[in-house]
Coordinates of C-alpha atoms in Angstrom, one line a residue:
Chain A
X71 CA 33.5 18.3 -12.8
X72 CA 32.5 14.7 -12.4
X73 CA 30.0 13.0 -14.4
X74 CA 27.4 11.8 -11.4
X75 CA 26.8 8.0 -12.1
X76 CA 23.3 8.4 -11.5
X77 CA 21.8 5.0 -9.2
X78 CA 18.5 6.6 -8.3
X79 CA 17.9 7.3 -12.5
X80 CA 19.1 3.7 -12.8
X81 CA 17.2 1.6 -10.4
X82 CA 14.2 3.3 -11.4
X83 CA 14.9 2.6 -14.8
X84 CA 15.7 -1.5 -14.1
X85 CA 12.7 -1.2 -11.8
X86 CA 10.1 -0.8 -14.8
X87 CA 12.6 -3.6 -16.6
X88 CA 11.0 -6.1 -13.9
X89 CA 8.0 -5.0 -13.3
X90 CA 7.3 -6.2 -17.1
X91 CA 9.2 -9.3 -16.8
X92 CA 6.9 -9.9 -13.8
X93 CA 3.9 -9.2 -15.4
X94 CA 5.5 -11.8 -17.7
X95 CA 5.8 -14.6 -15.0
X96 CA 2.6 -14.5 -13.8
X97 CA 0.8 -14.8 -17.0
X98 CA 3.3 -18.0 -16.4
X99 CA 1.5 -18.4 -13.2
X100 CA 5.0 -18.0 -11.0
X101 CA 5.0 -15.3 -8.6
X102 CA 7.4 -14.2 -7.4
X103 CA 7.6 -13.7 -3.5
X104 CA 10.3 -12.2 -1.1
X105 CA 10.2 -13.1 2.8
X106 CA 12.0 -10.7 5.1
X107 CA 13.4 -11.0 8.0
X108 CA 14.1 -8.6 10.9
X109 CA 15.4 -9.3 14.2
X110 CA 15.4 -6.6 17.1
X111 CA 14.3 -3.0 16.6
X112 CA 17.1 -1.5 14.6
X113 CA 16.1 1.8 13.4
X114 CA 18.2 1.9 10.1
X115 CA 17.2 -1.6 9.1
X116 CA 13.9 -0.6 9.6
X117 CA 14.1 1.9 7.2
X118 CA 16.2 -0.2 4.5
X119 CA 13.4 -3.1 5.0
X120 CA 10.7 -0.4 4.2
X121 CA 12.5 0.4 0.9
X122 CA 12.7 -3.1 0.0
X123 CA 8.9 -3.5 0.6
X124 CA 8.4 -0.3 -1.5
X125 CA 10.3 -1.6 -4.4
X126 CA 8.7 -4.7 -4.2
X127 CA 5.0 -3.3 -4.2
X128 CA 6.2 -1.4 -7.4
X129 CA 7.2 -4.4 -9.2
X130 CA 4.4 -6.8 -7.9
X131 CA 6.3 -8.8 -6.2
X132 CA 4.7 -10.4 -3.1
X133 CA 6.6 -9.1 0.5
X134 CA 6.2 -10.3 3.9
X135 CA 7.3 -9.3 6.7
X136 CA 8.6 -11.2 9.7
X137 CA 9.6 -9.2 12.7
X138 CA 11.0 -11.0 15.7
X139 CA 11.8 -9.0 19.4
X140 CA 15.0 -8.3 20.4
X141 CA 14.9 -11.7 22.8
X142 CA 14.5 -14.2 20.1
X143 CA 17.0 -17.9 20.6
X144 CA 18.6 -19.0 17.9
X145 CA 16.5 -22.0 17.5
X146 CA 13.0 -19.8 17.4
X147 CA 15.4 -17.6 14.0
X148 CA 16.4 -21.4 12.8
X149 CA 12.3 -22.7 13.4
X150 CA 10.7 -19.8 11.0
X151 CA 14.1 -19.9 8.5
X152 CA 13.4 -23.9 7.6
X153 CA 9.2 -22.9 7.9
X154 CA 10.3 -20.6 4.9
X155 CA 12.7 -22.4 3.5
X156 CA 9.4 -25.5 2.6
X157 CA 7.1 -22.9 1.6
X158 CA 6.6 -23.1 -1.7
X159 CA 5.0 -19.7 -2.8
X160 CA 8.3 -18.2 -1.2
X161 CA 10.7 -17.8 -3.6
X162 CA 13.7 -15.4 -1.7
X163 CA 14.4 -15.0 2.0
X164 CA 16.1 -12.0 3.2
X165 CA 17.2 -12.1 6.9
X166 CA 18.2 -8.3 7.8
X167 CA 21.4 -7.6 9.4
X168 CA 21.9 -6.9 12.2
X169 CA 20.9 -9.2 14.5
X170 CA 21.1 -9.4 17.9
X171 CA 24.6 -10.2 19.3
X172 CA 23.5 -13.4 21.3
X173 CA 22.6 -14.9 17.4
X174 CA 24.8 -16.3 15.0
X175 CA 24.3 -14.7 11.6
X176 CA 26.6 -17.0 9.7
X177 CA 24.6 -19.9 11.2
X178 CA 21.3 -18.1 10.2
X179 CA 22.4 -17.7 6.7
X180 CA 23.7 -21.4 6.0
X181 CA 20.4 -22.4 6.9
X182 CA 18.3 -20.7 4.1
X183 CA 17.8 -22.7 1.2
X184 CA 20.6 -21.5 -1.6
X185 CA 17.8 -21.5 -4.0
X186 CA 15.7 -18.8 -2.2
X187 CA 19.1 -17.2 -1.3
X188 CA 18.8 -13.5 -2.9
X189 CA 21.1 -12.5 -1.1
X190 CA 24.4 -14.3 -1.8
X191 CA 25.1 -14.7 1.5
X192 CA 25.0 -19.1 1.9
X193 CA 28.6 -20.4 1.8
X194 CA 27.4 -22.8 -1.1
X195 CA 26.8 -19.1 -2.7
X196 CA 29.9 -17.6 -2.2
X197 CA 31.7 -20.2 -3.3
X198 CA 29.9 -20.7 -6.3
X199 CA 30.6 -16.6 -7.2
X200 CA 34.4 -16.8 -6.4
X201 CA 34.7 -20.4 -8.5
X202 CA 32.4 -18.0 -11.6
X203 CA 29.3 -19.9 -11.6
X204 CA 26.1 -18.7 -11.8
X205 CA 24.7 -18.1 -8.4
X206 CA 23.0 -15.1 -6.3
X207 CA 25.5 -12.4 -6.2
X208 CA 25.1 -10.3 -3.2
X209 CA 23.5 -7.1 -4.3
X210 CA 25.2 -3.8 -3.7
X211 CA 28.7 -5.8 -6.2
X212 CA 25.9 -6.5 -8.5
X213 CA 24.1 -3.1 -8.4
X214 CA 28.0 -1.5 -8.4
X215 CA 29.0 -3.5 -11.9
X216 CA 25.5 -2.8 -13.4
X217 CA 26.4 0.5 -12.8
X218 CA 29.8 1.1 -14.3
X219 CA 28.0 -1.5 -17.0
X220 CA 25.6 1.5 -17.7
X221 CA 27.6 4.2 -17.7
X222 CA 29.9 2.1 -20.0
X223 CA 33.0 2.3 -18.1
X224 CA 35.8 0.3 -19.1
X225 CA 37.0 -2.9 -16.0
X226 CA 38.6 -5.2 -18.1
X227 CA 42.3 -4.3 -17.4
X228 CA 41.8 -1.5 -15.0
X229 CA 43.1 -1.3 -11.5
X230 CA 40.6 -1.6 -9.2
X231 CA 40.9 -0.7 -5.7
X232 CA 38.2 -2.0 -3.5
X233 CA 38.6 -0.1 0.7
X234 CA 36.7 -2.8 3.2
X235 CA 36.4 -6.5 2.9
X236 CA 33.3 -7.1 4.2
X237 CA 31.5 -10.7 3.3
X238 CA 28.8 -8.2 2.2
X239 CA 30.8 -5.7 -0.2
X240 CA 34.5 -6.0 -0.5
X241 CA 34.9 -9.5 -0.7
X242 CA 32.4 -10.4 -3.2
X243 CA 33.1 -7.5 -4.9
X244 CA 36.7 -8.6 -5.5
X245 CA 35.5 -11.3 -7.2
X246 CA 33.0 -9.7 -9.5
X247 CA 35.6 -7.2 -10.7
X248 CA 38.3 -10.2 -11.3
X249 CA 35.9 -11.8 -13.5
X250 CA 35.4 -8.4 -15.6
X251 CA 39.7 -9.2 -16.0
X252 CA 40.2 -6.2 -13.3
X253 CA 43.3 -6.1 -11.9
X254 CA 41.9 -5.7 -8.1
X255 CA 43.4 -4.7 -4.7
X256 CA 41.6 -4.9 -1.7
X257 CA 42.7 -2.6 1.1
X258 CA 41.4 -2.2 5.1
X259 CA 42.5 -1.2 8.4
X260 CA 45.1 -2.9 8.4
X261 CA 46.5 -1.4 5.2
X262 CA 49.4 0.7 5.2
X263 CA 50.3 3.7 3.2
X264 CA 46.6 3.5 1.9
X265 CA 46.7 7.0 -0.4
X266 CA 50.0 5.5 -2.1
X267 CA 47.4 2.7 -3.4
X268 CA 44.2 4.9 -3.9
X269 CA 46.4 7.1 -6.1
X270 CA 46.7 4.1 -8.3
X271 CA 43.0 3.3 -9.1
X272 CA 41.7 3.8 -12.2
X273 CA 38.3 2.8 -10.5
X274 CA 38.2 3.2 -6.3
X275 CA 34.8 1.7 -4.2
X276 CA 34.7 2.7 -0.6
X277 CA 32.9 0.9 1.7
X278 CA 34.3 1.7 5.5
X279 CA 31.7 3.8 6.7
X280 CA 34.0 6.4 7.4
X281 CA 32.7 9.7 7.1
X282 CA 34.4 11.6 3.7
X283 CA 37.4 9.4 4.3
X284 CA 38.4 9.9 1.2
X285 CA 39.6 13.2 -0.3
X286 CA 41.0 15.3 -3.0
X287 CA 44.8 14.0 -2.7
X288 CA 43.7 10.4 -1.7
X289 CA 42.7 9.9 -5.7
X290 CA 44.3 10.1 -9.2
X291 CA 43.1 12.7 -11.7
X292 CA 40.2 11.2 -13.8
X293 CA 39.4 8.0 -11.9
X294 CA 36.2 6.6 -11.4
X295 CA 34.9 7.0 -7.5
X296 CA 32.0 4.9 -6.2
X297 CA 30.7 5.6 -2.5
X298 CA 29.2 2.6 -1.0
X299 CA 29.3 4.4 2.5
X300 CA 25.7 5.6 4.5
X301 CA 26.9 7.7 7.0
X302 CA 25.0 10.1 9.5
X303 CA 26.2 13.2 10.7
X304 CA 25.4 15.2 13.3
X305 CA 23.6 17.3 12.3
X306 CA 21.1 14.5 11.0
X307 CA 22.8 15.0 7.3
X308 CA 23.8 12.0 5.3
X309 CA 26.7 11.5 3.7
X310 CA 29.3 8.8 2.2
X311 CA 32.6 7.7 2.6
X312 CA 34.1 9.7 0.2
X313 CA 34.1 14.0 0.5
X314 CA 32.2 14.5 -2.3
X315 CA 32.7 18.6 -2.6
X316 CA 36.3 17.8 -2.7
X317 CA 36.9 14.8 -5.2
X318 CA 34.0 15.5 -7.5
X319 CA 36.4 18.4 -9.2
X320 CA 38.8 16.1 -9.9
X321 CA 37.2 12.4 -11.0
X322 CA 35.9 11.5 -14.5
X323 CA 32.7 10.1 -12.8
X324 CA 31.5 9.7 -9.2
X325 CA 28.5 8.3 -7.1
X326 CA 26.2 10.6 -5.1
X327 CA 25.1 9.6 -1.5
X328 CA 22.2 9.4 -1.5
X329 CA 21.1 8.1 -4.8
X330 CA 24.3 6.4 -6.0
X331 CA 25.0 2.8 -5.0
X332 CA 22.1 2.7 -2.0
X333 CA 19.1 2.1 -4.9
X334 CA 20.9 -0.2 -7.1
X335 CA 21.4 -2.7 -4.2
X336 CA 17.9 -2.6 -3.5
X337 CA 16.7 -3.0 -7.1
X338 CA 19.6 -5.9 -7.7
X339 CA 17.8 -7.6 -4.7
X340 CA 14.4 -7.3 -6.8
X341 CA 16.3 -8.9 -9.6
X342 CA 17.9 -11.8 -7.4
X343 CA 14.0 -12.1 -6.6
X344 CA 12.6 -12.5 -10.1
X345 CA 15.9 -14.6 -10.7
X346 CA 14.8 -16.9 -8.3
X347 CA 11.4 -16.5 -9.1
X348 CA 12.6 -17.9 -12.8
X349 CA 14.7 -20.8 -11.0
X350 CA 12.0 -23.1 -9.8
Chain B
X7 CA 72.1 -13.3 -1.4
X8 CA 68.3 -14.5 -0.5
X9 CA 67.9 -17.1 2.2
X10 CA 66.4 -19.8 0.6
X11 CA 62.5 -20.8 2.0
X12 CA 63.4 -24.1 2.5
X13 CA 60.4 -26.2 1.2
X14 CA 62.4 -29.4 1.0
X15 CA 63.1 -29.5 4.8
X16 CA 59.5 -27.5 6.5
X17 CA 57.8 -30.3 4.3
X18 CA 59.6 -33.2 5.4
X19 CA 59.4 -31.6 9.2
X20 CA 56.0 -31.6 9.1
X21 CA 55.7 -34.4 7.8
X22 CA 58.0 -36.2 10.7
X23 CA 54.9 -34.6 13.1
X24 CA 51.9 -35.9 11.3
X25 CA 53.4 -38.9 11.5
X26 CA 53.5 -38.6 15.2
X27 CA 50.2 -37.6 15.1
X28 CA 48.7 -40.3 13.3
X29 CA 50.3 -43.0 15.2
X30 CA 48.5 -41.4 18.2
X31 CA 45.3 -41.8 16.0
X32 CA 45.4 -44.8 15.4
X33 CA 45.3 -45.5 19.6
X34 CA 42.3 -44.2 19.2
X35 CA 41.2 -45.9 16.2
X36 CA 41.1 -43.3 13.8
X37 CA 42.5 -44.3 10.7
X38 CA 43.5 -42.0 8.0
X39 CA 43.1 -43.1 4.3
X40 CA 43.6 -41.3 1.6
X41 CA 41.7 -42.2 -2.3
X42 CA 43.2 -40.7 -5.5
X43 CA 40.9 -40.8 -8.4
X44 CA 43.6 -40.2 -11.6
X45 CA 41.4 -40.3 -15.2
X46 CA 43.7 -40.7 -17.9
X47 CA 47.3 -40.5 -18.6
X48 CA 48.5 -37.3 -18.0
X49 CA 52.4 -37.8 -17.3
X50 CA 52.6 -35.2 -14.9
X51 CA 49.8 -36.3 -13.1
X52 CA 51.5 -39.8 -12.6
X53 CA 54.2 -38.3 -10.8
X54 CA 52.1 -35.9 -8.7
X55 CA 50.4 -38.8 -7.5
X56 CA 53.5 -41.0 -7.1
X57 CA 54.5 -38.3 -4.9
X58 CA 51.4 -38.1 -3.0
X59 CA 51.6 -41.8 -2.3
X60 CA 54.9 -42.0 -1.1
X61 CA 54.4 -39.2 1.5
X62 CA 50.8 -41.2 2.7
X63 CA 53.5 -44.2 3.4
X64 CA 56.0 -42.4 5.3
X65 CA 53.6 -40.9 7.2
X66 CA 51.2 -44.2 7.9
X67 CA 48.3 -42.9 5.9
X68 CA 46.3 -45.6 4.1
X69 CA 46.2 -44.5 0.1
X70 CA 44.1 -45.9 -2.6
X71 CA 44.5 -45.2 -6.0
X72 CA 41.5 -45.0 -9.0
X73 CA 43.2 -45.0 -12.1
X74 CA 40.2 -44.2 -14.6
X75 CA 40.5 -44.7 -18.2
X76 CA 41.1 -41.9 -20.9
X77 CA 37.7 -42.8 -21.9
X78 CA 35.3 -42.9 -18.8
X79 CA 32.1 -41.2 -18.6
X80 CA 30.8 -38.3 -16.5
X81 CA 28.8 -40.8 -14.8
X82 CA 30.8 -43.5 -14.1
X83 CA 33.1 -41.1 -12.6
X84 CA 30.4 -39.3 -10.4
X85 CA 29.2 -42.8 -9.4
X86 CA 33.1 -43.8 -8.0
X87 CA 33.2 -40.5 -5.9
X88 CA 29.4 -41.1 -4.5
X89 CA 30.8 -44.8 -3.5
X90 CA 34.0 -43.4 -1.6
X91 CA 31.9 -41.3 -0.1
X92 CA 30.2 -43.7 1.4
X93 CA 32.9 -46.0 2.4
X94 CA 33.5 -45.0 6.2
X95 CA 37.0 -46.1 6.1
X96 CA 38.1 -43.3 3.1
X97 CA 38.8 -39.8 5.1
X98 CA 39.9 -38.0 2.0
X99 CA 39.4 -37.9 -1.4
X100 CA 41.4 -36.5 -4.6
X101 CA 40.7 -36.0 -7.9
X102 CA 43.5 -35.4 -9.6
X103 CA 43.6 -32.7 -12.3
X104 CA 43.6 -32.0 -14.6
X105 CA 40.9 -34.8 -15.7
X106 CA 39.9 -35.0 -19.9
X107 CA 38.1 -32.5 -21.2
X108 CA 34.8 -34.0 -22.1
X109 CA 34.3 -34.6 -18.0
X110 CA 33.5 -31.5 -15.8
X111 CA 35.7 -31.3 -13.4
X112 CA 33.9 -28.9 -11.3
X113 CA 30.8 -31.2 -11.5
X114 CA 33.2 -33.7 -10.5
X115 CA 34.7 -31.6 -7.1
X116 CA 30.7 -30.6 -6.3
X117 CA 30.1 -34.3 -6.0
X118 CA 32.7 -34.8 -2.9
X119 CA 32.0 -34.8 0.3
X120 CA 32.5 -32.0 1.6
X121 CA 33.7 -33.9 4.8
X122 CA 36.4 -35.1 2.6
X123 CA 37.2 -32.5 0.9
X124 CA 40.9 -32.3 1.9
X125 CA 41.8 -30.5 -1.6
X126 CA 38.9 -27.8 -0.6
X127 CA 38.0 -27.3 -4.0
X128 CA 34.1 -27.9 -3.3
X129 CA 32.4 -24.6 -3.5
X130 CA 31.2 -25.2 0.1
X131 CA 34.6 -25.4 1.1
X132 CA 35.6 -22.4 -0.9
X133 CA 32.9 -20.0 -0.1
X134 CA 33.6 -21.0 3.8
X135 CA 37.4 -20.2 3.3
X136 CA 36.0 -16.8 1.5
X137 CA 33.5 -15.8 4.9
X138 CA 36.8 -16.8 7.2
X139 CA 35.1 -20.6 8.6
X140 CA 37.4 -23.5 9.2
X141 CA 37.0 -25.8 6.6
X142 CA 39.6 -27.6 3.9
X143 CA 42.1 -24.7 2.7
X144 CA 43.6 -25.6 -0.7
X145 CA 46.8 -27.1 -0.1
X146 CA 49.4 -25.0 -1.9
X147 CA 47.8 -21.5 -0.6
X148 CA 47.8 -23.3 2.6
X149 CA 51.6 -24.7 2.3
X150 CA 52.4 -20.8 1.1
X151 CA 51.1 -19.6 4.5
X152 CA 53.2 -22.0 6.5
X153 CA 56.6 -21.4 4.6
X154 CA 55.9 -17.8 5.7
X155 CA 54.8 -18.7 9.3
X156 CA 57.9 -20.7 9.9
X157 CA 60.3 -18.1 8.8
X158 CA 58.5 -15.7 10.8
X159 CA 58.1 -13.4 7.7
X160 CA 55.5 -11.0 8.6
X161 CA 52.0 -10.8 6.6
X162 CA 50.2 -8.4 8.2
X163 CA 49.7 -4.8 6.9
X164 CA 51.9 -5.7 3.9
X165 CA 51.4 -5.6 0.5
X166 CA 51.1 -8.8 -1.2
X167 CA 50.6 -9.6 -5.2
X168 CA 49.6 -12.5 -6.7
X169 CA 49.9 -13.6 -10.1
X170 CA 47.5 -15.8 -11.6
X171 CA 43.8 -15.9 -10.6
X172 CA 43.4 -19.8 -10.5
X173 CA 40.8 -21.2 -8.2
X174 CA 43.4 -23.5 -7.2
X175 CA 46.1 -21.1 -5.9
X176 CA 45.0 -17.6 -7.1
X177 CA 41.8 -17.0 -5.6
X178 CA 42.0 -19.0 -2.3
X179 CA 45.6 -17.7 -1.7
X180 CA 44.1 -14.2 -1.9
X181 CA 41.5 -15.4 0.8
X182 CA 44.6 -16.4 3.1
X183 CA 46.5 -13.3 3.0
X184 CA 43.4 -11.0 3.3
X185 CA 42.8 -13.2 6.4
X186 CA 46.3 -12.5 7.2
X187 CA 45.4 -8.6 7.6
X188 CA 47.7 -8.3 4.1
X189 CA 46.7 -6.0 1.6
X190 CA 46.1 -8.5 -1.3
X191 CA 46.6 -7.4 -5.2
X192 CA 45.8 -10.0 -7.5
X193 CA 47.1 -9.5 -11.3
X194 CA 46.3 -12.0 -14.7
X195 CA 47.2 -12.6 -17.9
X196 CA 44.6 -8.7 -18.5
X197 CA 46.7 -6.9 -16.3
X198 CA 48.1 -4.1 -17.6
X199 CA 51.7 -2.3 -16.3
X200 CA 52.5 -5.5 -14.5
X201 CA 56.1 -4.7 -13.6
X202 CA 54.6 -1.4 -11.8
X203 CA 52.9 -3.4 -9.6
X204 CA 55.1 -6.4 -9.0
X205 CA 57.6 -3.8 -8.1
X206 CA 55.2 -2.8 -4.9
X207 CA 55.2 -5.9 -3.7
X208 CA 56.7 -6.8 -0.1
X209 CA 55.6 -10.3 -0.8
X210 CA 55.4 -11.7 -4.4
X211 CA 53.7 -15.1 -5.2
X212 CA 53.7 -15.9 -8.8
X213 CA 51.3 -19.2 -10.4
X214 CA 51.1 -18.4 -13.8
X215 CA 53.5 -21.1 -15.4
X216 CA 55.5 -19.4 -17.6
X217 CA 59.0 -19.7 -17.0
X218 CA 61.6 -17.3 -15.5
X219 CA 58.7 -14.5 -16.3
X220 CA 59.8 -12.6 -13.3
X221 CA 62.8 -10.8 -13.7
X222 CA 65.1 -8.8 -11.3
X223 CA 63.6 -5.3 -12.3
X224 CA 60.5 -6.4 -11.7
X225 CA 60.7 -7.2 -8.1
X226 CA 61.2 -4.8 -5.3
X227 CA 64.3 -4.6 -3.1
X228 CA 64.6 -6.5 -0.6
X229 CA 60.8 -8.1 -1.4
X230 CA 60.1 -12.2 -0.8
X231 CA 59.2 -14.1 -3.4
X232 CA 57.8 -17.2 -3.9
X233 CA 57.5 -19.5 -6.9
X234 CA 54.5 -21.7 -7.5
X235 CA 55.3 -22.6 -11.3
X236 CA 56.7 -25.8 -12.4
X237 CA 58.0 -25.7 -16.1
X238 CA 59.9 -28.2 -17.8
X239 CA 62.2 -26.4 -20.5
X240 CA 63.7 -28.0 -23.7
X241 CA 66.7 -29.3 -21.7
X242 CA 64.4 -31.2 -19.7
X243 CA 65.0 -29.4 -16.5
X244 CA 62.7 -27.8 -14.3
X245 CA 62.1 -24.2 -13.9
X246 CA 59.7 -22.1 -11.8
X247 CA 58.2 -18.4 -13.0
X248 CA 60.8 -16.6 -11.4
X249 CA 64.3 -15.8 -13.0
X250 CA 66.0 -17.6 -9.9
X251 CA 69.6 -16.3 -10.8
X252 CA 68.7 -12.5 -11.0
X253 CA 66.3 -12.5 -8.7
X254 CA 67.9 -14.3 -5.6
X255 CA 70.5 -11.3 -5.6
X256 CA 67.7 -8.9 -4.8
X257 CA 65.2 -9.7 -2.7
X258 CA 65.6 -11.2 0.7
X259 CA 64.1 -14.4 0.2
X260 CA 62.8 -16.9 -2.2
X261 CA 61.6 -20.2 -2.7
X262 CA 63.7 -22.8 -4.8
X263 CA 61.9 -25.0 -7.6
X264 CA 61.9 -27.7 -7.1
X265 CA 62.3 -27.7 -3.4
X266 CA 60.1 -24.6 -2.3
X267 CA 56.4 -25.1 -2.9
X268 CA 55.6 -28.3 -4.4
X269 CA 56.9 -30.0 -1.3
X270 CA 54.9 -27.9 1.0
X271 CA 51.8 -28.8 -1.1
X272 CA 51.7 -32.2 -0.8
X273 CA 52.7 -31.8 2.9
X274 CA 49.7 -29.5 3.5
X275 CA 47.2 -31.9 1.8
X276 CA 48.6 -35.2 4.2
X277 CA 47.4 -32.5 7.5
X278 CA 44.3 -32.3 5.4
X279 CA 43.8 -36.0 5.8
X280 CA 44.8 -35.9 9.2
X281 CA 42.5 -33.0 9.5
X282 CA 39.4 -35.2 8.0
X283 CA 40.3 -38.0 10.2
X284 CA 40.0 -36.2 13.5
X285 CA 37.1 -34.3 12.4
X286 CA 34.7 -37.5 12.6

């Protein structure tokens, strides 16, 4: 039976952590203050933006919300982004994906400021993370290393497979695990013979959002399993990419869904926050 | 026997177009120019950017050449780049590495701009190669891609590993080939079992400048390889990271050094000039 690497205990845990360093910078008199926001009436963003205000009211950090309809041009997104982006009492902007179709994200994104940018999503950003400088690291690779960090697993030298390359997971994932001296593949659709590679990894993340994808045979005896998948079934059950029931028996250590890699992202996003807060 | 990837000639091809294409440029009053900062005396260097020059001439590109002292300081270097950025008639600029090691080089490639970034080493070039933008691809990755493309060897859904994580070859190639729909593993000097997974590799591409390290049991049947090292050994020749003796009987095909790569490199950064000059 797997060890469950435990992101619920964790983020709770680094949750408290900031809530003291806040206390901290505000006796500094810098407050730290997170804009969000949310295009369109997506009903799974709105839930993930009402975590992320619930964090943040734990930890005292200011939150506001801004929720635009569905019908919203480009330049009205672009008008409140730079609005934000010269306020000065807000220290991280957060635009919610998805947006609506008719919008260009990537556009959105390039025009937050980089220092307000918690979530490592500016080009500027990117490229500073795969070059290894210090920059905003987008929050569910940051909330994954902090959890192997935790749980003192071993990266340096390991192979690590890595299933998606999303800008949001995979990607800049890669790059935090080649900087811990990983040995990393990255696998997707297009990816042949996929079980031949997940049979290799000492440490396997999945992020396809493909229903228990991933089962007993797919994964080598002992390895380390992370589920960054959030999907719902029907009968109104979550569960992640990987079959838990199944691989659990055979891995060294694995991540529940819910309560694995879901809270660390949000409380790495608090931590890009009071990073941020710290930058000015 | 391998059929050779014939850098040599692809280079010299494209070249024989750009020229073509420049002379149409200049109808329209575009003029490409090209300005090579060198800092010191690093032998190597000389002839990189010997090299560089010559192909600028063949191909009607203007080239200026900044031959720094050993000695210069961080900001007199700095202030050279911010004046060749200004200069409208400069389309590129090059900073040859590597540079002495009391200047910051990546300082250095931040100051550029980005406009003329035709070695797309600045991290907004980077991080928009990493999200999948158009921008300035590094030019051996990019010369890699070509030498591929022209022997209509097929990237897609095959697995690919790198050696060497530089941010000049390492890292951007591995943005290519993901880009490419490959699966892309990327090993280093941590990796552990390397000849396990070299062996896996339809496509092997080795920077890690150590020569002959890759051996004929260590590559797959049949694989394609290609050589991005440039070693000089004790009898003065030059020698890539591959074993090319052993090797060639093996795999299918494989890039000669010198003739494979290096060629293709310095072609790929002449379309970045050309790429710069259209682009105002």
């Amino acid at each position: 039976m797997a060890e469950i690497l435990n992101g619920k205990e964790l983020a709770k845990k680094i949750r408290t952590n900031l809530k003291v360093e806040v206390e901290e910078l505000k006796k500094q008199k810098k407050y730290p203050k997170l804009a969000v926001i949310m295009v369109g009436n997506d009903q799974a963003s709105s839930i993930y933006v009402k975590n992320k205000s619930k964090a943040c009211d734990e930890i005292g950090i200011d939150f506001e919300e801004y929720l635009l309809p569905e019908e919203t041009a480009m330049q009205e997104l672009l008008s409140l982004i730079t609005k934000l982006n010269e306020e000065k009492e807000i220290k991280g902007i957060l635009l919610q994906s998805p947006i609506p179709a008719h919008l260009d994200i990537q556009k959105a994104f390039e025009t937050i400021n980089p220092k307000k940018d918690v979530d490592g999503f500016h080009p500027i950003s990117v490229g500073q993370a795969c070059i290894g400088q210090d920059t905003f690291i987008p929050c569910t690779p940051l909330g994954i290393v902090r959890l192997l960090e935790e749980y003192k697993i071993p990266i340096e030298g390991k192979n690590v497979v890595i299933l998606g390359r999303s800008n949001i997971v995979g990607k800049p994932l890669m790059q935090c695990m080649l900087k811990k001296n990983a040995t990393v593949t990255i696998c997707h659709s297009k990816t042949r013979n996929i079980q031949e590679i997940t049979k290799q990894a000492d440490i396997l993340i999945v992020a396809i959002g493909k229903p228990k994808f991933i089962t007993e045979e797919m994964v080598k005896e002992n390895a380390v399993v992370i589920d960054v998948g959030m999907n719902r079934l029907e009968n109104g059950k979550l569960c992640g990419d990987i079959d838990f029931e199944g691989v659990e028996k055979k891995v060294s250590y694995i991540t529940p869904v819910p309560g694995g890699v879901g809270p660390m992202t949000i409380a790495m996003l608090m931590q890009n926050v009071v990073k941020a807060t710290k930058m000015e």
